[in-house]
Structure formats: C-alpha cells, structure tokens
PDB file of C-alpha atoms in Angstrom:
ATOM      1  CA  MET U 108     183.834  -6.441  52.153  1.00  0.00           C
ATOM      2  CA  GLY U 109     183.815  -8.752  55.095  1.00  0.00           C
ATOM      3  CA  SER U 110     186.407  -9.257  57.911  1.00  0.00           C
ATOM      4  CA  SER U 111     189.889 -10.210  57.026  1.00  0.00           C
ATOM      5  CA  SER U 112     189.262 -13.753  58.645  1.00  0.00           C
ATOM      6  CA  ASP U 113     186.670 -14.382  56.084  1.00  0.00           C
ATOM      7  CA  ARG U 114     189.155 -13.717  53.231  1.00  0.00           C
ATOM      8  CA  LEU U 115     191.868 -15.796  51.477  1.00  0.00           C
ATOM      9  CA  PHE U 116     195.049 -15.469  53.362  1.00  0.00           C
ATOM     10  CA  LYS U 117     193.311 -13.102  55.832  1.00  0.00           C
ATOM     11  CA  ARG U 118     194.105 -10.151  53.422  1.00  0.00           C
ATOM     12  CA  GLN U 119     192.829  -6.761  54.228  1.00  0.00           C
ATOM     13  CA  ARG U 120     193.459  -5.077  51.081  1.00  0.00           C
ATOM     14  CA  THR U 121     191.302  -5.048  47.959  1.00  0.00           C
ATOM     15  CA  ILE U 122     192.344  -7.001  44.744  1.00  0.00           C
ATOM     16  CA  HIS U 123     192.885  -3.504  43.021  1.00  0.00           C
ATOM     17  CA  GLU U 124     195.235  -2.575  45.805  1.00  0.00           C
ATOM     18  CA  ILE U 125     197.086  -5.930  45.662  1.00  0.00           C
ATOM     19  CA  LEU U 126     197.459  -5.339  41.997  1.00  0.00           C
ATOM     20  CA  GLY U 127     199.205  -2.103  42.512  1.00  0.00           C
ATOM     21  CA  GLY U 128     196.369   0.271  42.108  1.00  0.00           C
ATOM     22  CA  GLY U 129     197.480   1.882  38.977  1.00  0.00           C
ATOM     23  CA  LEU U 130     196.932   1.467  35.196  1.00  0.00           C
ATOM     24  CA  ALA U 131     197.925  -2.168  35.217  1.00  0.00           C
ATOM     25  CA  ALA U 132     195.396  -2.948  37.952  1.00  0.00           C
ATOM     26  CA  ASP U 133     192.664  -0.998  35.965  1.00  0.00           C
ATOM     27  CA  VAL U 134     193.554  -2.920  32.805  1.00  0.00           C
ATOM     28  CA  ILE U 135     193.388  -6.272  34.567  1.00  0.00           C
ATOM     29  CA  LEU U 136     190.090  -5.639  36.342  1.00  0.00           C
ATOM     30  CA  TRP U 137     188.364  -4.142  33.323  1.00  0.00           C
ATOM     31  CA  ARG U 138     188.153  -0.673  34.598  1.00  0.00           C
ATOM     32  CA  ARG U 139     189.440   0.442  31.332  1.00  0.00           C
ATOM     33  CA  LYS U 140     187.557  -1.758  29.091  1.00  0.00           C
ATOM     34  CA  ASN U 141     188.783  -0.301  25.788  1.00  0.00           C
ATOM     35  CA  VAL U 142     192.438  -1.003  26.699  1.00  0.00           C
ATOM     36  CA  THR U 143     191.607  -4.464  27.905  1.00  0.00           C
ATOM     37  CA  VAL U 144     189.596  -5.441  24.967  1.00  0.00           C
ATOM     38  CA  GLY U 145     192.249  -3.955  22.614  1.00  0.00           C
ATOM     39  CA  ILE U 146     195.054  -5.994  24.242  1.00  0.00           C
ATOM     40  CA  LEU U 147     193.058  -9.239  23.868  1.00  0.00           C
ATOM     41  CA  LEU U 148     192.212  -8.370  20.329  1.00  0.00           C
ATOM     42  CA  VAL U 149     195.798  -7.596  19.359  1.00  0.00           C
ATOM     43  CA  THR U 150     197.038 -10.682  21.136  1.00  0.00           C
ATOM     44  CA  LEU U 151     194.500 -12.705  19.357  1.00  0.00           C
ATOM     45  CA  ALA U 152     195.499 -11.506  16.008  1.00  0.00           C
ATOM     46  CA  ALA U 153     199.141 -12.050  16.948  1.00  0.00           C
ATOM     47  CA  TRP U 154     198.334 -15.697  17.729  1.00  0.00           C
ATOM     48  CA  VAL U 155     196.339 -16.309  14.708  1.00  0.00           C
ATOM     49  CA  VAL U 156     199.163 -14.799  12.493  1.00  0.00           C
ATOM     50  CA  PHE U 157     201.760 -17.066  14.212  1.00  0.00           C
ATOM     51  CA  GLU U 158     199.475 -20.200  13.959  1.00  0.00           C
ATOM     52  CA  ARG U 159     198.339 -19.728  10.229  1.00  0.00           C
ATOM     53  CA  SER U 160     201.634 -18.226   8.808  1.00  0.00           C
ATOM     54  CA  GLY U 161     203.910 -20.886  10.175  1.00  0.00           C
ATOM     55  CA  TYR U 162     206.310 -18.210  11.687  1.00  0.00           C
ATOM     56  CA  THR U 163     207.880 -19.038  14.979  1.00  0.00           C
ATOM     57  CA  LEU U 164     208.704 -16.382  17.462  1.00  0.00           C
ATOM     58  CA  LEU U 165     212.551 -16.696  16.810  1.00  0.00           C
ATOM     59  CA  SER U 166     212.067 -16.351  13.052  1.00  0.00           C
ATOM     60  CA  LEU U 167     209.647 -13.319  13.278  1.00  0.00           C
ATOM     61  CA  VAL U 168     212.053 -11.509  15.671  1.00  0.00           C
ATOM     62  CA  SER U 169     215.011 -12.309  13.464  1.00  0.00           C
ATOM     63  CA  SER U 170     213.221 -11.048  10.353  1.00  0.00           C
ATOM     64  CA  VAL U 171     212.023  -7.814  12.113  1.00  0.00           C
ATOM     65  CA  LEU U 172     215.596  -7.082  13.320  1.00  0.00           C
ATOM     66  CA  LEU U 173     217.148  -7.921  10.034  1.00  0.00           C
ATOM     67  CA  LEU U 174     214.615  -5.369   8.371  1.00  0.00           C
ATOM     68  CA  LEU U 175     215.399  -2.786  10.987  1.00  0.00           C
ATOM     69  CA  ILE U 176     219.216  -2.995  10.586  1.00  0.00           C
ATOM     70  CA  ALA U 177     218.839  -2.975   6.886  1.00  0.00           C
ATOM     71  CA  ILE U 178     216.725   0.066   7.093  1.00  0.00           C
ATOM     72  CA  LEU U 179     219.071   1.856   9.466  1.00  0.00           C
ATOM     73  CA  PHE U 180     222.115   0.927   7.447  1.00  0.00           C
ATOM     74  CA  LEU U 181     220.695   2.195   4.143  1.00  0.00           C
ATOM     75  CA  TRP U 182     219.486   5.410   5.991  1.00  0.00           C
ATOM     76  CA  ALA U 183     222.935   6.068   7.454  1.00  0.00           C
ATOM     77  CA  LYS U 184     224.648   5.642   4.038  1.00  0.00           C
ATOM     78  CA  ALA U 185     222.101   7.775   2.290  1.00  0.00           C
ATOM     79  CA  ALA U 186     222.567  10.553   4.812  1.00  0.00           C
ATOM     80  CA  ALA U 187     226.369  10.390   4.484  1.00  0.00           C
ATOM     81  CA  ILE U 188     226.122  10.691   0.725  1.00  0.00           C
ATOM     82  CA  LEU U 189     223.326  13.402   0.612  1.00  0.00           C
ATOM     83  CA  ASN U 190     224.879  15.369   3.723  1.00  0.00           C
ATOM     84  CA  ARG U 191     221.826  14.697   5.791  1.00  0.00           C
ATOM     85  CA  PRO U 192     221.662  13.846   9.637  1.00  0.00           C
ATOM     86  CA  ALA U 193     222.216  10.275  10.512  1.00  0.00           C
ATOM     87  CA  PRO U 194     219.520   8.148  12.126  1.00  0.00           C
ATOM     88  CA  PRO U 195     218.562   9.500  15.571  1.00  0.00           C
ATOM     89  CA  LEU U 196     219.618   6.503  17.702  1.00  0.00           C
ATOM     90  CA  PRO U 197     219.977   6.687  21.517  1.00  0.00           C
ATOM     91  CA  GLU U 198     223.241   5.742  23.078  1.00  0.00           C
ATOM     92  CA  LEU U 199     223.497   2.070  23.299  1.00  0.00           C
ATOM     93  CA  HIS U 200     225.468   1.526  26.433  1.00  0.00           C
ATOM     94  CA  LEU U 201     225.219  -0.434  29.611  1.00  0.00           C
ATOM     95  CA  SER U 202     226.935   1.434  32.503  1.00  0.00           C
ATOM     96  CA  GLU U 203     229.007  -0.447  35.133  1.00  0.00           C
ATOM     97  CA  GLU U 204     226.603   0.619  37.892  1.00  0.00           C
ATOM     98  CA  MET U 205     223.599  -0.855  36.025  1.00  0.00           C
ATOM     99  CA  VAL U 206     225.443  -4.203  35.250  1.00  0.00           C
ATOM    100  CA  ASN U 207     226.461  -4.409  38.913  1.00  0.00           C
ATOM    101  CA  GLU U 208     223.066  -3.879  40.048  1.00  0.00           C
ATOM    102  CA  ILE U 209     221.694  -6.528  37.814  1.00  0.00           C
ATOM    103  CA  ALA U 210     224.391  -9.070  38.786  1.00  0.00           C
ATOM    104  CA  ALA U 211     223.539  -8.413  42.433  1.00  0.00           C
ATOM    105  CA  LEU U 212     219.857  -8.995  41.888  1.00  0.00           C
ATOM    106  CA  ILE U 213     220.500 -12.075  39.867  1.00  0.00           C
ATOM    107  CA  ARG U 214     222.874 -13.433  42.565  1.00  0.00           C
ATOM    108  CA  ILE U 215     220.309 -12.884  45.370  1.00  0.00           C
ATOM    109  CA  ARG U 216     217.541 -14.793  43.504  1.00  0.00           C
ATOM    110  CA  VAL U 217     219.811 -17.633  42.417  1.00  0.00           C
ATOM    111  CA  ASN U 218     220.982 -17.952  46.082  1.00  0.00           C
ATOM    112  CA  ASP U 219     217.566 -17.918  47.275  1.00  0.00           C
ATOM    113  CA  PHE U 220     216.605 -20.622  44.709  1.00  0.00           C
ATOM    114  CA  LEU U 221     219.624 -22.804  45.813  1.00  0.00           C
ATOM    115  CA  SER U 222     218.614 -22.426  49.472  1.00  0.00           C
ATOM    116  CA  VAL U 223     214.980 -23.583  48.777  1.00  0.00           C
ATOM    117  CA  SER U 224     216.259 -26.375  46.684  1.00  0.00           C
ATOM    118  CA  GLN U 225     218.751 -27.490  49.445  1.00  0.00           C
ATOM    119  CA  ASP U 226     216.021 -27.458  52.048  1.00  0.00           C
ATOM    120  CA  ILE U 227     213.923 -29.643  49.825  1.00  0.00           C
ATOM    121  CA  ALA U 228     216.521 -32.093  48.966  1.00  0.00           C
ATOM    122  CA  LEU U 229     217.481 -32.653  52.570  1.00  0.00           C
ATOM    123  CA  GLY U 230     213.821 -33.143  53.578  1.00  0.00           C
ATOM    124  CA  LYS U 231     213.675 -30.143  55.877  1.00  0.00           C
ATOM    125  CA  ASN U 232     210.437 -28.721  54.609  1.00  0.00           C
ATOM    126  CA  SER U 233     207.828 -31.369  53.545  1.00  0.00           C
ATOM    127  CA  ARG U 234     205.069 -28.730  52.872  1.00  0.00           C
ATOM    128  CA  LEU U 235     207.474 -26.910  50.428  1.00  0.00           C
ATOM    129  CA  PHE U 236     208.315 -30.206  48.697  1.00  0.00           C
ATOM    130  CA  PHE U 237     204.827 -31.032  48.035  1.00  0.00           C
ATOM    131  CA  ARG U 238     203.954 -27.471  46.816  1.00  0.00           C
ATOM    132  CA  VAL U 239     207.062 -27.565  44.421  1.00  0.00           C
ATOM    133  CA  ALA U 240     206.167 -31.022  43.095  1.00  0.00           C
ATOM    134  CA  LEU U 241     202.670 -29.903  42.618  1.00  0.00           C
ATOM    135  CA  TYR U 242     203.689 -26.829  40.617  1.00  0.00           C
ATOM    136  CA  LEU U 243     206.310 -28.880  38.462  1.00  0.00           C
ATOM    137  CA  TRP U 244     203.668 -31.455  37.726  1.00  0.00           C
ATOM    138  CA  LEU U 245     201.306 -28.943  36.618  1.00  0.00           C
ATOM    139  CA  ILE U 246     203.807 -27.259  34.426  1.00  0.00           C
ATOM    140  CA  SER U 247     204.737 -30.669  32.845  1.00  0.00           C
ATOM    141  CA  PHE U 248     201.068 -31.585  32.347  1.00  0.00           C
ATOM    142  CA  VAL U 249     200.292 -28.173  30.634  1.00  0.00           C
ATOM    143  CA  GLY U 250     203.426 -28.336  28.610  1.00  0.00           C
ATOM    144  CA  GLY U 251     202.384 -31.515  27.256  1.00  0.00           C
ATOM    145  CA  LEU U 252     199.072 -30.315  26.129  1.00  0.00           C
ATOM    146  CA  THR U 253     200.036 -27.111  24.314  1.00  0.00           C
ATOM    147  CA  ASP U 254     202.896 -25.127  22.693  1.00  0.00           C
ATOM    148  CA  PHE U 255     204.621 -22.130  24.227  1.00  0.00           C
ATOM    149  CA  LEU U 256     202.800 -19.627  21.974  1.00  0.00           C
ATOM    150  CA  THR U 257     199.370 -20.968  22.869  1.00  0.00           C
ATOM    151  CA  LEU U 258     200.257 -21.173  26.467  1.00  0.00           C
ATOM    152  CA  GLY U 259     201.409 -17.557  26.615  1.00  0.00           C
ATOM    153  CA  TYR U 260     197.994 -16.392  24.995  1.00  0.00           C
ATOM    154  CA  THR U 261     195.994 -18.513  27.293  1.00  0.00           C
ATOM    155  CA  SER U 262     197.931 -17.152  30.246  1.00  0.00           C
ATOM    156  CA  LEU U 263     197.263 -13.584  29.024  1.00  0.00           C
ATOM    157  CA  VAL U 264     193.561 -14.395  28.688  1.00  0.00           C
ATOM    158  CA  ILE U 265     193.602 -15.788  32.277  1.00  0.00           C
ATOM    159  CA  VAL U 266     195.264 -12.855  33.768  1.00  0.00           C
ATOM    160  CA  LEU U 267     192.774 -10.459  31.983  1.00  0.00           C
ATOM    161  CA  THR U 268     189.711 -12.464  33.117  1.00  0.00           C
ATOM    162  CA  LEU U 269     190.166 -14.435  36.432  1.00  0.00           C
ATOM    163  CA  PRO U 270     191.094 -11.419  38.623  1.00  0.00           C
ATOM    164  CA  ALA U 271     188.052  -9.593  37.242  1.00  0.00           C
ATOM    165  CA  LEU U 272     185.642 -12.536  37.839  1.00  0.00           C
ATOM    166  CA  TYR U 273     187.226 -12.939  41.310  1.00  0.00           C
ATOM    167  CA  GLU U 274     186.645  -9.333  42.323  1.00  0.00           C
ATOM    168  CA  ARG U 275     183.041  -9.625  41.168  1.00  0.00           C
ATOM    169  CA  TYR U 276     182.130 -12.899  43.088  1.00  0.00           C
ATOM    170  CA  GLU U 277     184.867 -12.747  45.734  1.00  0.00           C
ATOM    171  CA  ASP U 278     182.535 -13.419  48.551  1.00  0.00           C
ATOM    172  CA  HIS U 279     181.336 -16.759  47.137  1.00  0.00           C
ATOM    173  CA  ILE U 280     184.894 -17.737  46.065  1.00  0.00           C
ATOM    174  CA  ASP U 281     186.440 -16.822  49.364  1.00  0.00           C
ATOM    175  CA  ARG U 282     183.894 -18.887  51.402  1.00  0.00           C
ATOM    176  CA  TYR U 283     184.310 -22.026  49.341  1.00  0.00           C
ATOM    177  CA  ALA U 284     188.233 -21.572  48.859  1.00  0.00           C
ATOM    178  CA  ILE U 285     188.463 -21.510  52.759  1.00  0.00           C
ATOM    179  CA  LEU U 286     186.420 -24.561  53.140  1.00  0.00           C
ATOM    180  CA  GLY U 287     188.591 -26.362  50.558  1.00  0.00           C
ATOM    181  CA  TYR U 288     191.850 -25.166  52.160  1.00  0.00           C
ATOM    182  CA  ARG U 289     190.769 -26.528  55.592  1.00  0.00           C
ATOM    183  CA  LYS U 290     190.020 -29.910  54.111  1.00  0.00           C
ATOM    184  CA  LEU U 291     193.348 -29.983  52.232  1.00  0.00           C
ATOM    185  CA  ARG U 292     195.088 -29.029  55.463  1.00  0.00           C
ATOM    186  CA  GLN U 293     193.396 -31.753  57.296  1.00  0.00           C
ATOM    187  CA  LEU U 294     194.425 -34.212  54.477  1.00  0.00           C
ATOM    188  CA  TYR U 295     198.035 -32.948  54.567  1.00  0.00           C
ATOM    189  CA  VAL U 296     198.233 -33.416  58.334  1.00  0.00           C
ATOM    190  CA  LYS U 297     196.964 -36.971  57.998  1.00  0.00           C
ATOM    191  CA  ILE U 298     199.387 -37.834  55.281  1.00  0.00           C
ATOM    192  CA  ASP U 299     202.121 -36.300  57.260  1.00  0.00           C
ATOM    193  CA  GLU U 300     201.340 -38.308  60.244  1.00  0.00           C
ATOM    194  CA  GLU U 301     200.876 -41.563  58.582  1.00  0.00           C
ATOM    195  CA  PHE U 302     203.623 -41.622  55.829  1.00  0.00           C
ATOM    196  CA  VAL U 303     206.030 -38.693  55.878  1.00  0.00           C
ATOM    197  CA  SER U 304     206.850 -38.887  59.558  1.00  0.00           C
ATOM    198  CA  LYS U 305     207.445 -42.600  59.330  1.00  0.00           C
ATOM    199  CA  VAL U 306     209.763 -42.382  56.422  1.00  0.00           C
ATOM    200  CA  ARG U 307     211.636 -39.555  58.162  1.00  0.00           C
ATOM    201  CA  LYS U 308     211.960 -41.770  61.362  1.00  0.00           C
ATOM    202  CA  TRP U 309     213.168 -44.634  59.201  1.00  0.00           C
ATOM    203  CA  ILE U 310     215.754 -42.508  57.389  1.00  0.00           C
ATOM    204  CA  LEU U 311     217.047 -41.255  60.864  1.00  0.00           C
ATOM    205  CA  GLU U 312     217.151 -44.812  62.132  1.00  0.00           C
ATOM    206  CA  LYS U 313     219.200 -45.981  59.189  1.00  0.00           C
ATOM    207  CA  GLN U 314     221.602 -43.033  59.524  1.00  0.00           C
ATOM    208  CA  LYS U 315     222.174 -43.939  63.190  1.00  0.00           C
ATOM    209  CA  LEU U 316     222.758 -47.559  62.390  1.00  0.00           C
ATOM    210  CA  SER U 317     225.383 -46.688  59.751  1.00  0.00           C
TER     211      SER U 317
END
C-alpha cells in the first residue's frame, strides 16, 4: 500500500479494517467465499420467489406471522389439554432502561438531522447543500427505475462486489478518483465564485434594503 496522501480521503487503514475487520468484513471482501456465495444465492432465490409469486414483502411477513401465531396457539391449547409444557417462548418485554436508551439515540439523530437541515435552508453550507441535493436526485432517479425489492437485492449485490473489487484494484481506482476529485473541486470553486457568491451577496443586499 502506498502513502496515505495517495489514498482516497488520505486513509491509513485497509479496507478490511475500515469494514470492522470481523466476520462481516470477511464476507464482504470474499474471504469466506462459501458464505458470500450462499448469501447471494439465497437472496437471488428470495427475489425470484417475490417476483414470480406476486407476493409483496408485507403480505409474506403477514402470512408467516399468521402461521406462526396459529402454530403457537394450537401448541399451547394442546399442551394444556395433554398436560404437556407450553411452547418455550422468551420473555417478551421491553425494559424502561432500554426504551430510554433508544429514545435518547433517536432524539440525538433527529436533532442532528434538524440542525443540518436548518444550515442548508439558511444557506450556511453551500457544499453540504449540493451534496444533499445530489443524493436526493440520485435516490429519486433510482427509485423511478425500479421497485424497492429489486433495489434491495441490487444494493446487496453492490455491497458484496464493489468493496472486493476495490480492494483488488485500489491502486488504480485511488489514482483516478483523486484526479477526478481535484477536477470536481476546481469546478465547485468556479461555480461558487461565479454564481453562489453573487446570489448570496444579492440576498444580503436585499435584506439590508428591506
């Protein structure tokens, strides 16, 4: 591996370390080929079943839950009649501590999201605005091309292929990506100087006059 300045984001860790260095990283990078291939085949089979049977995710989940509840109900009734032990179910209970931790985590994430949204709406961070706008446009574009199930399967295939390909050809990819990043940065500076700065000055002048 070359120096950190030759890597994307000047990273010093390997892809395996960035992905956590555990079982998940091994699967994503095809270091456990049997597991990775198994996941891809099972997911492909599930996708084909959904596409061919006409089932939706909601209808399948509802049917499975209905079957599970019916089996447990009949098991419990039969156990009571035959003097047998009831189905071995774990205690289904959320502690107050767990609920408070989840609520606190959600509150922090929502506040971060609202803070970022406010900065974008008030024009405080032009770079973040263009980044978010690009992400939203990509989501809208991809969502118009496919359905949620196909998007989920495609995303899984991407997760299980792109990191492995990147690890194999990272020297070439990093070199061209850094060149592309520098070109985009120059383009952004030019756009910011010619358009964004002028619009910002015009808005400030209007606010002063009002």
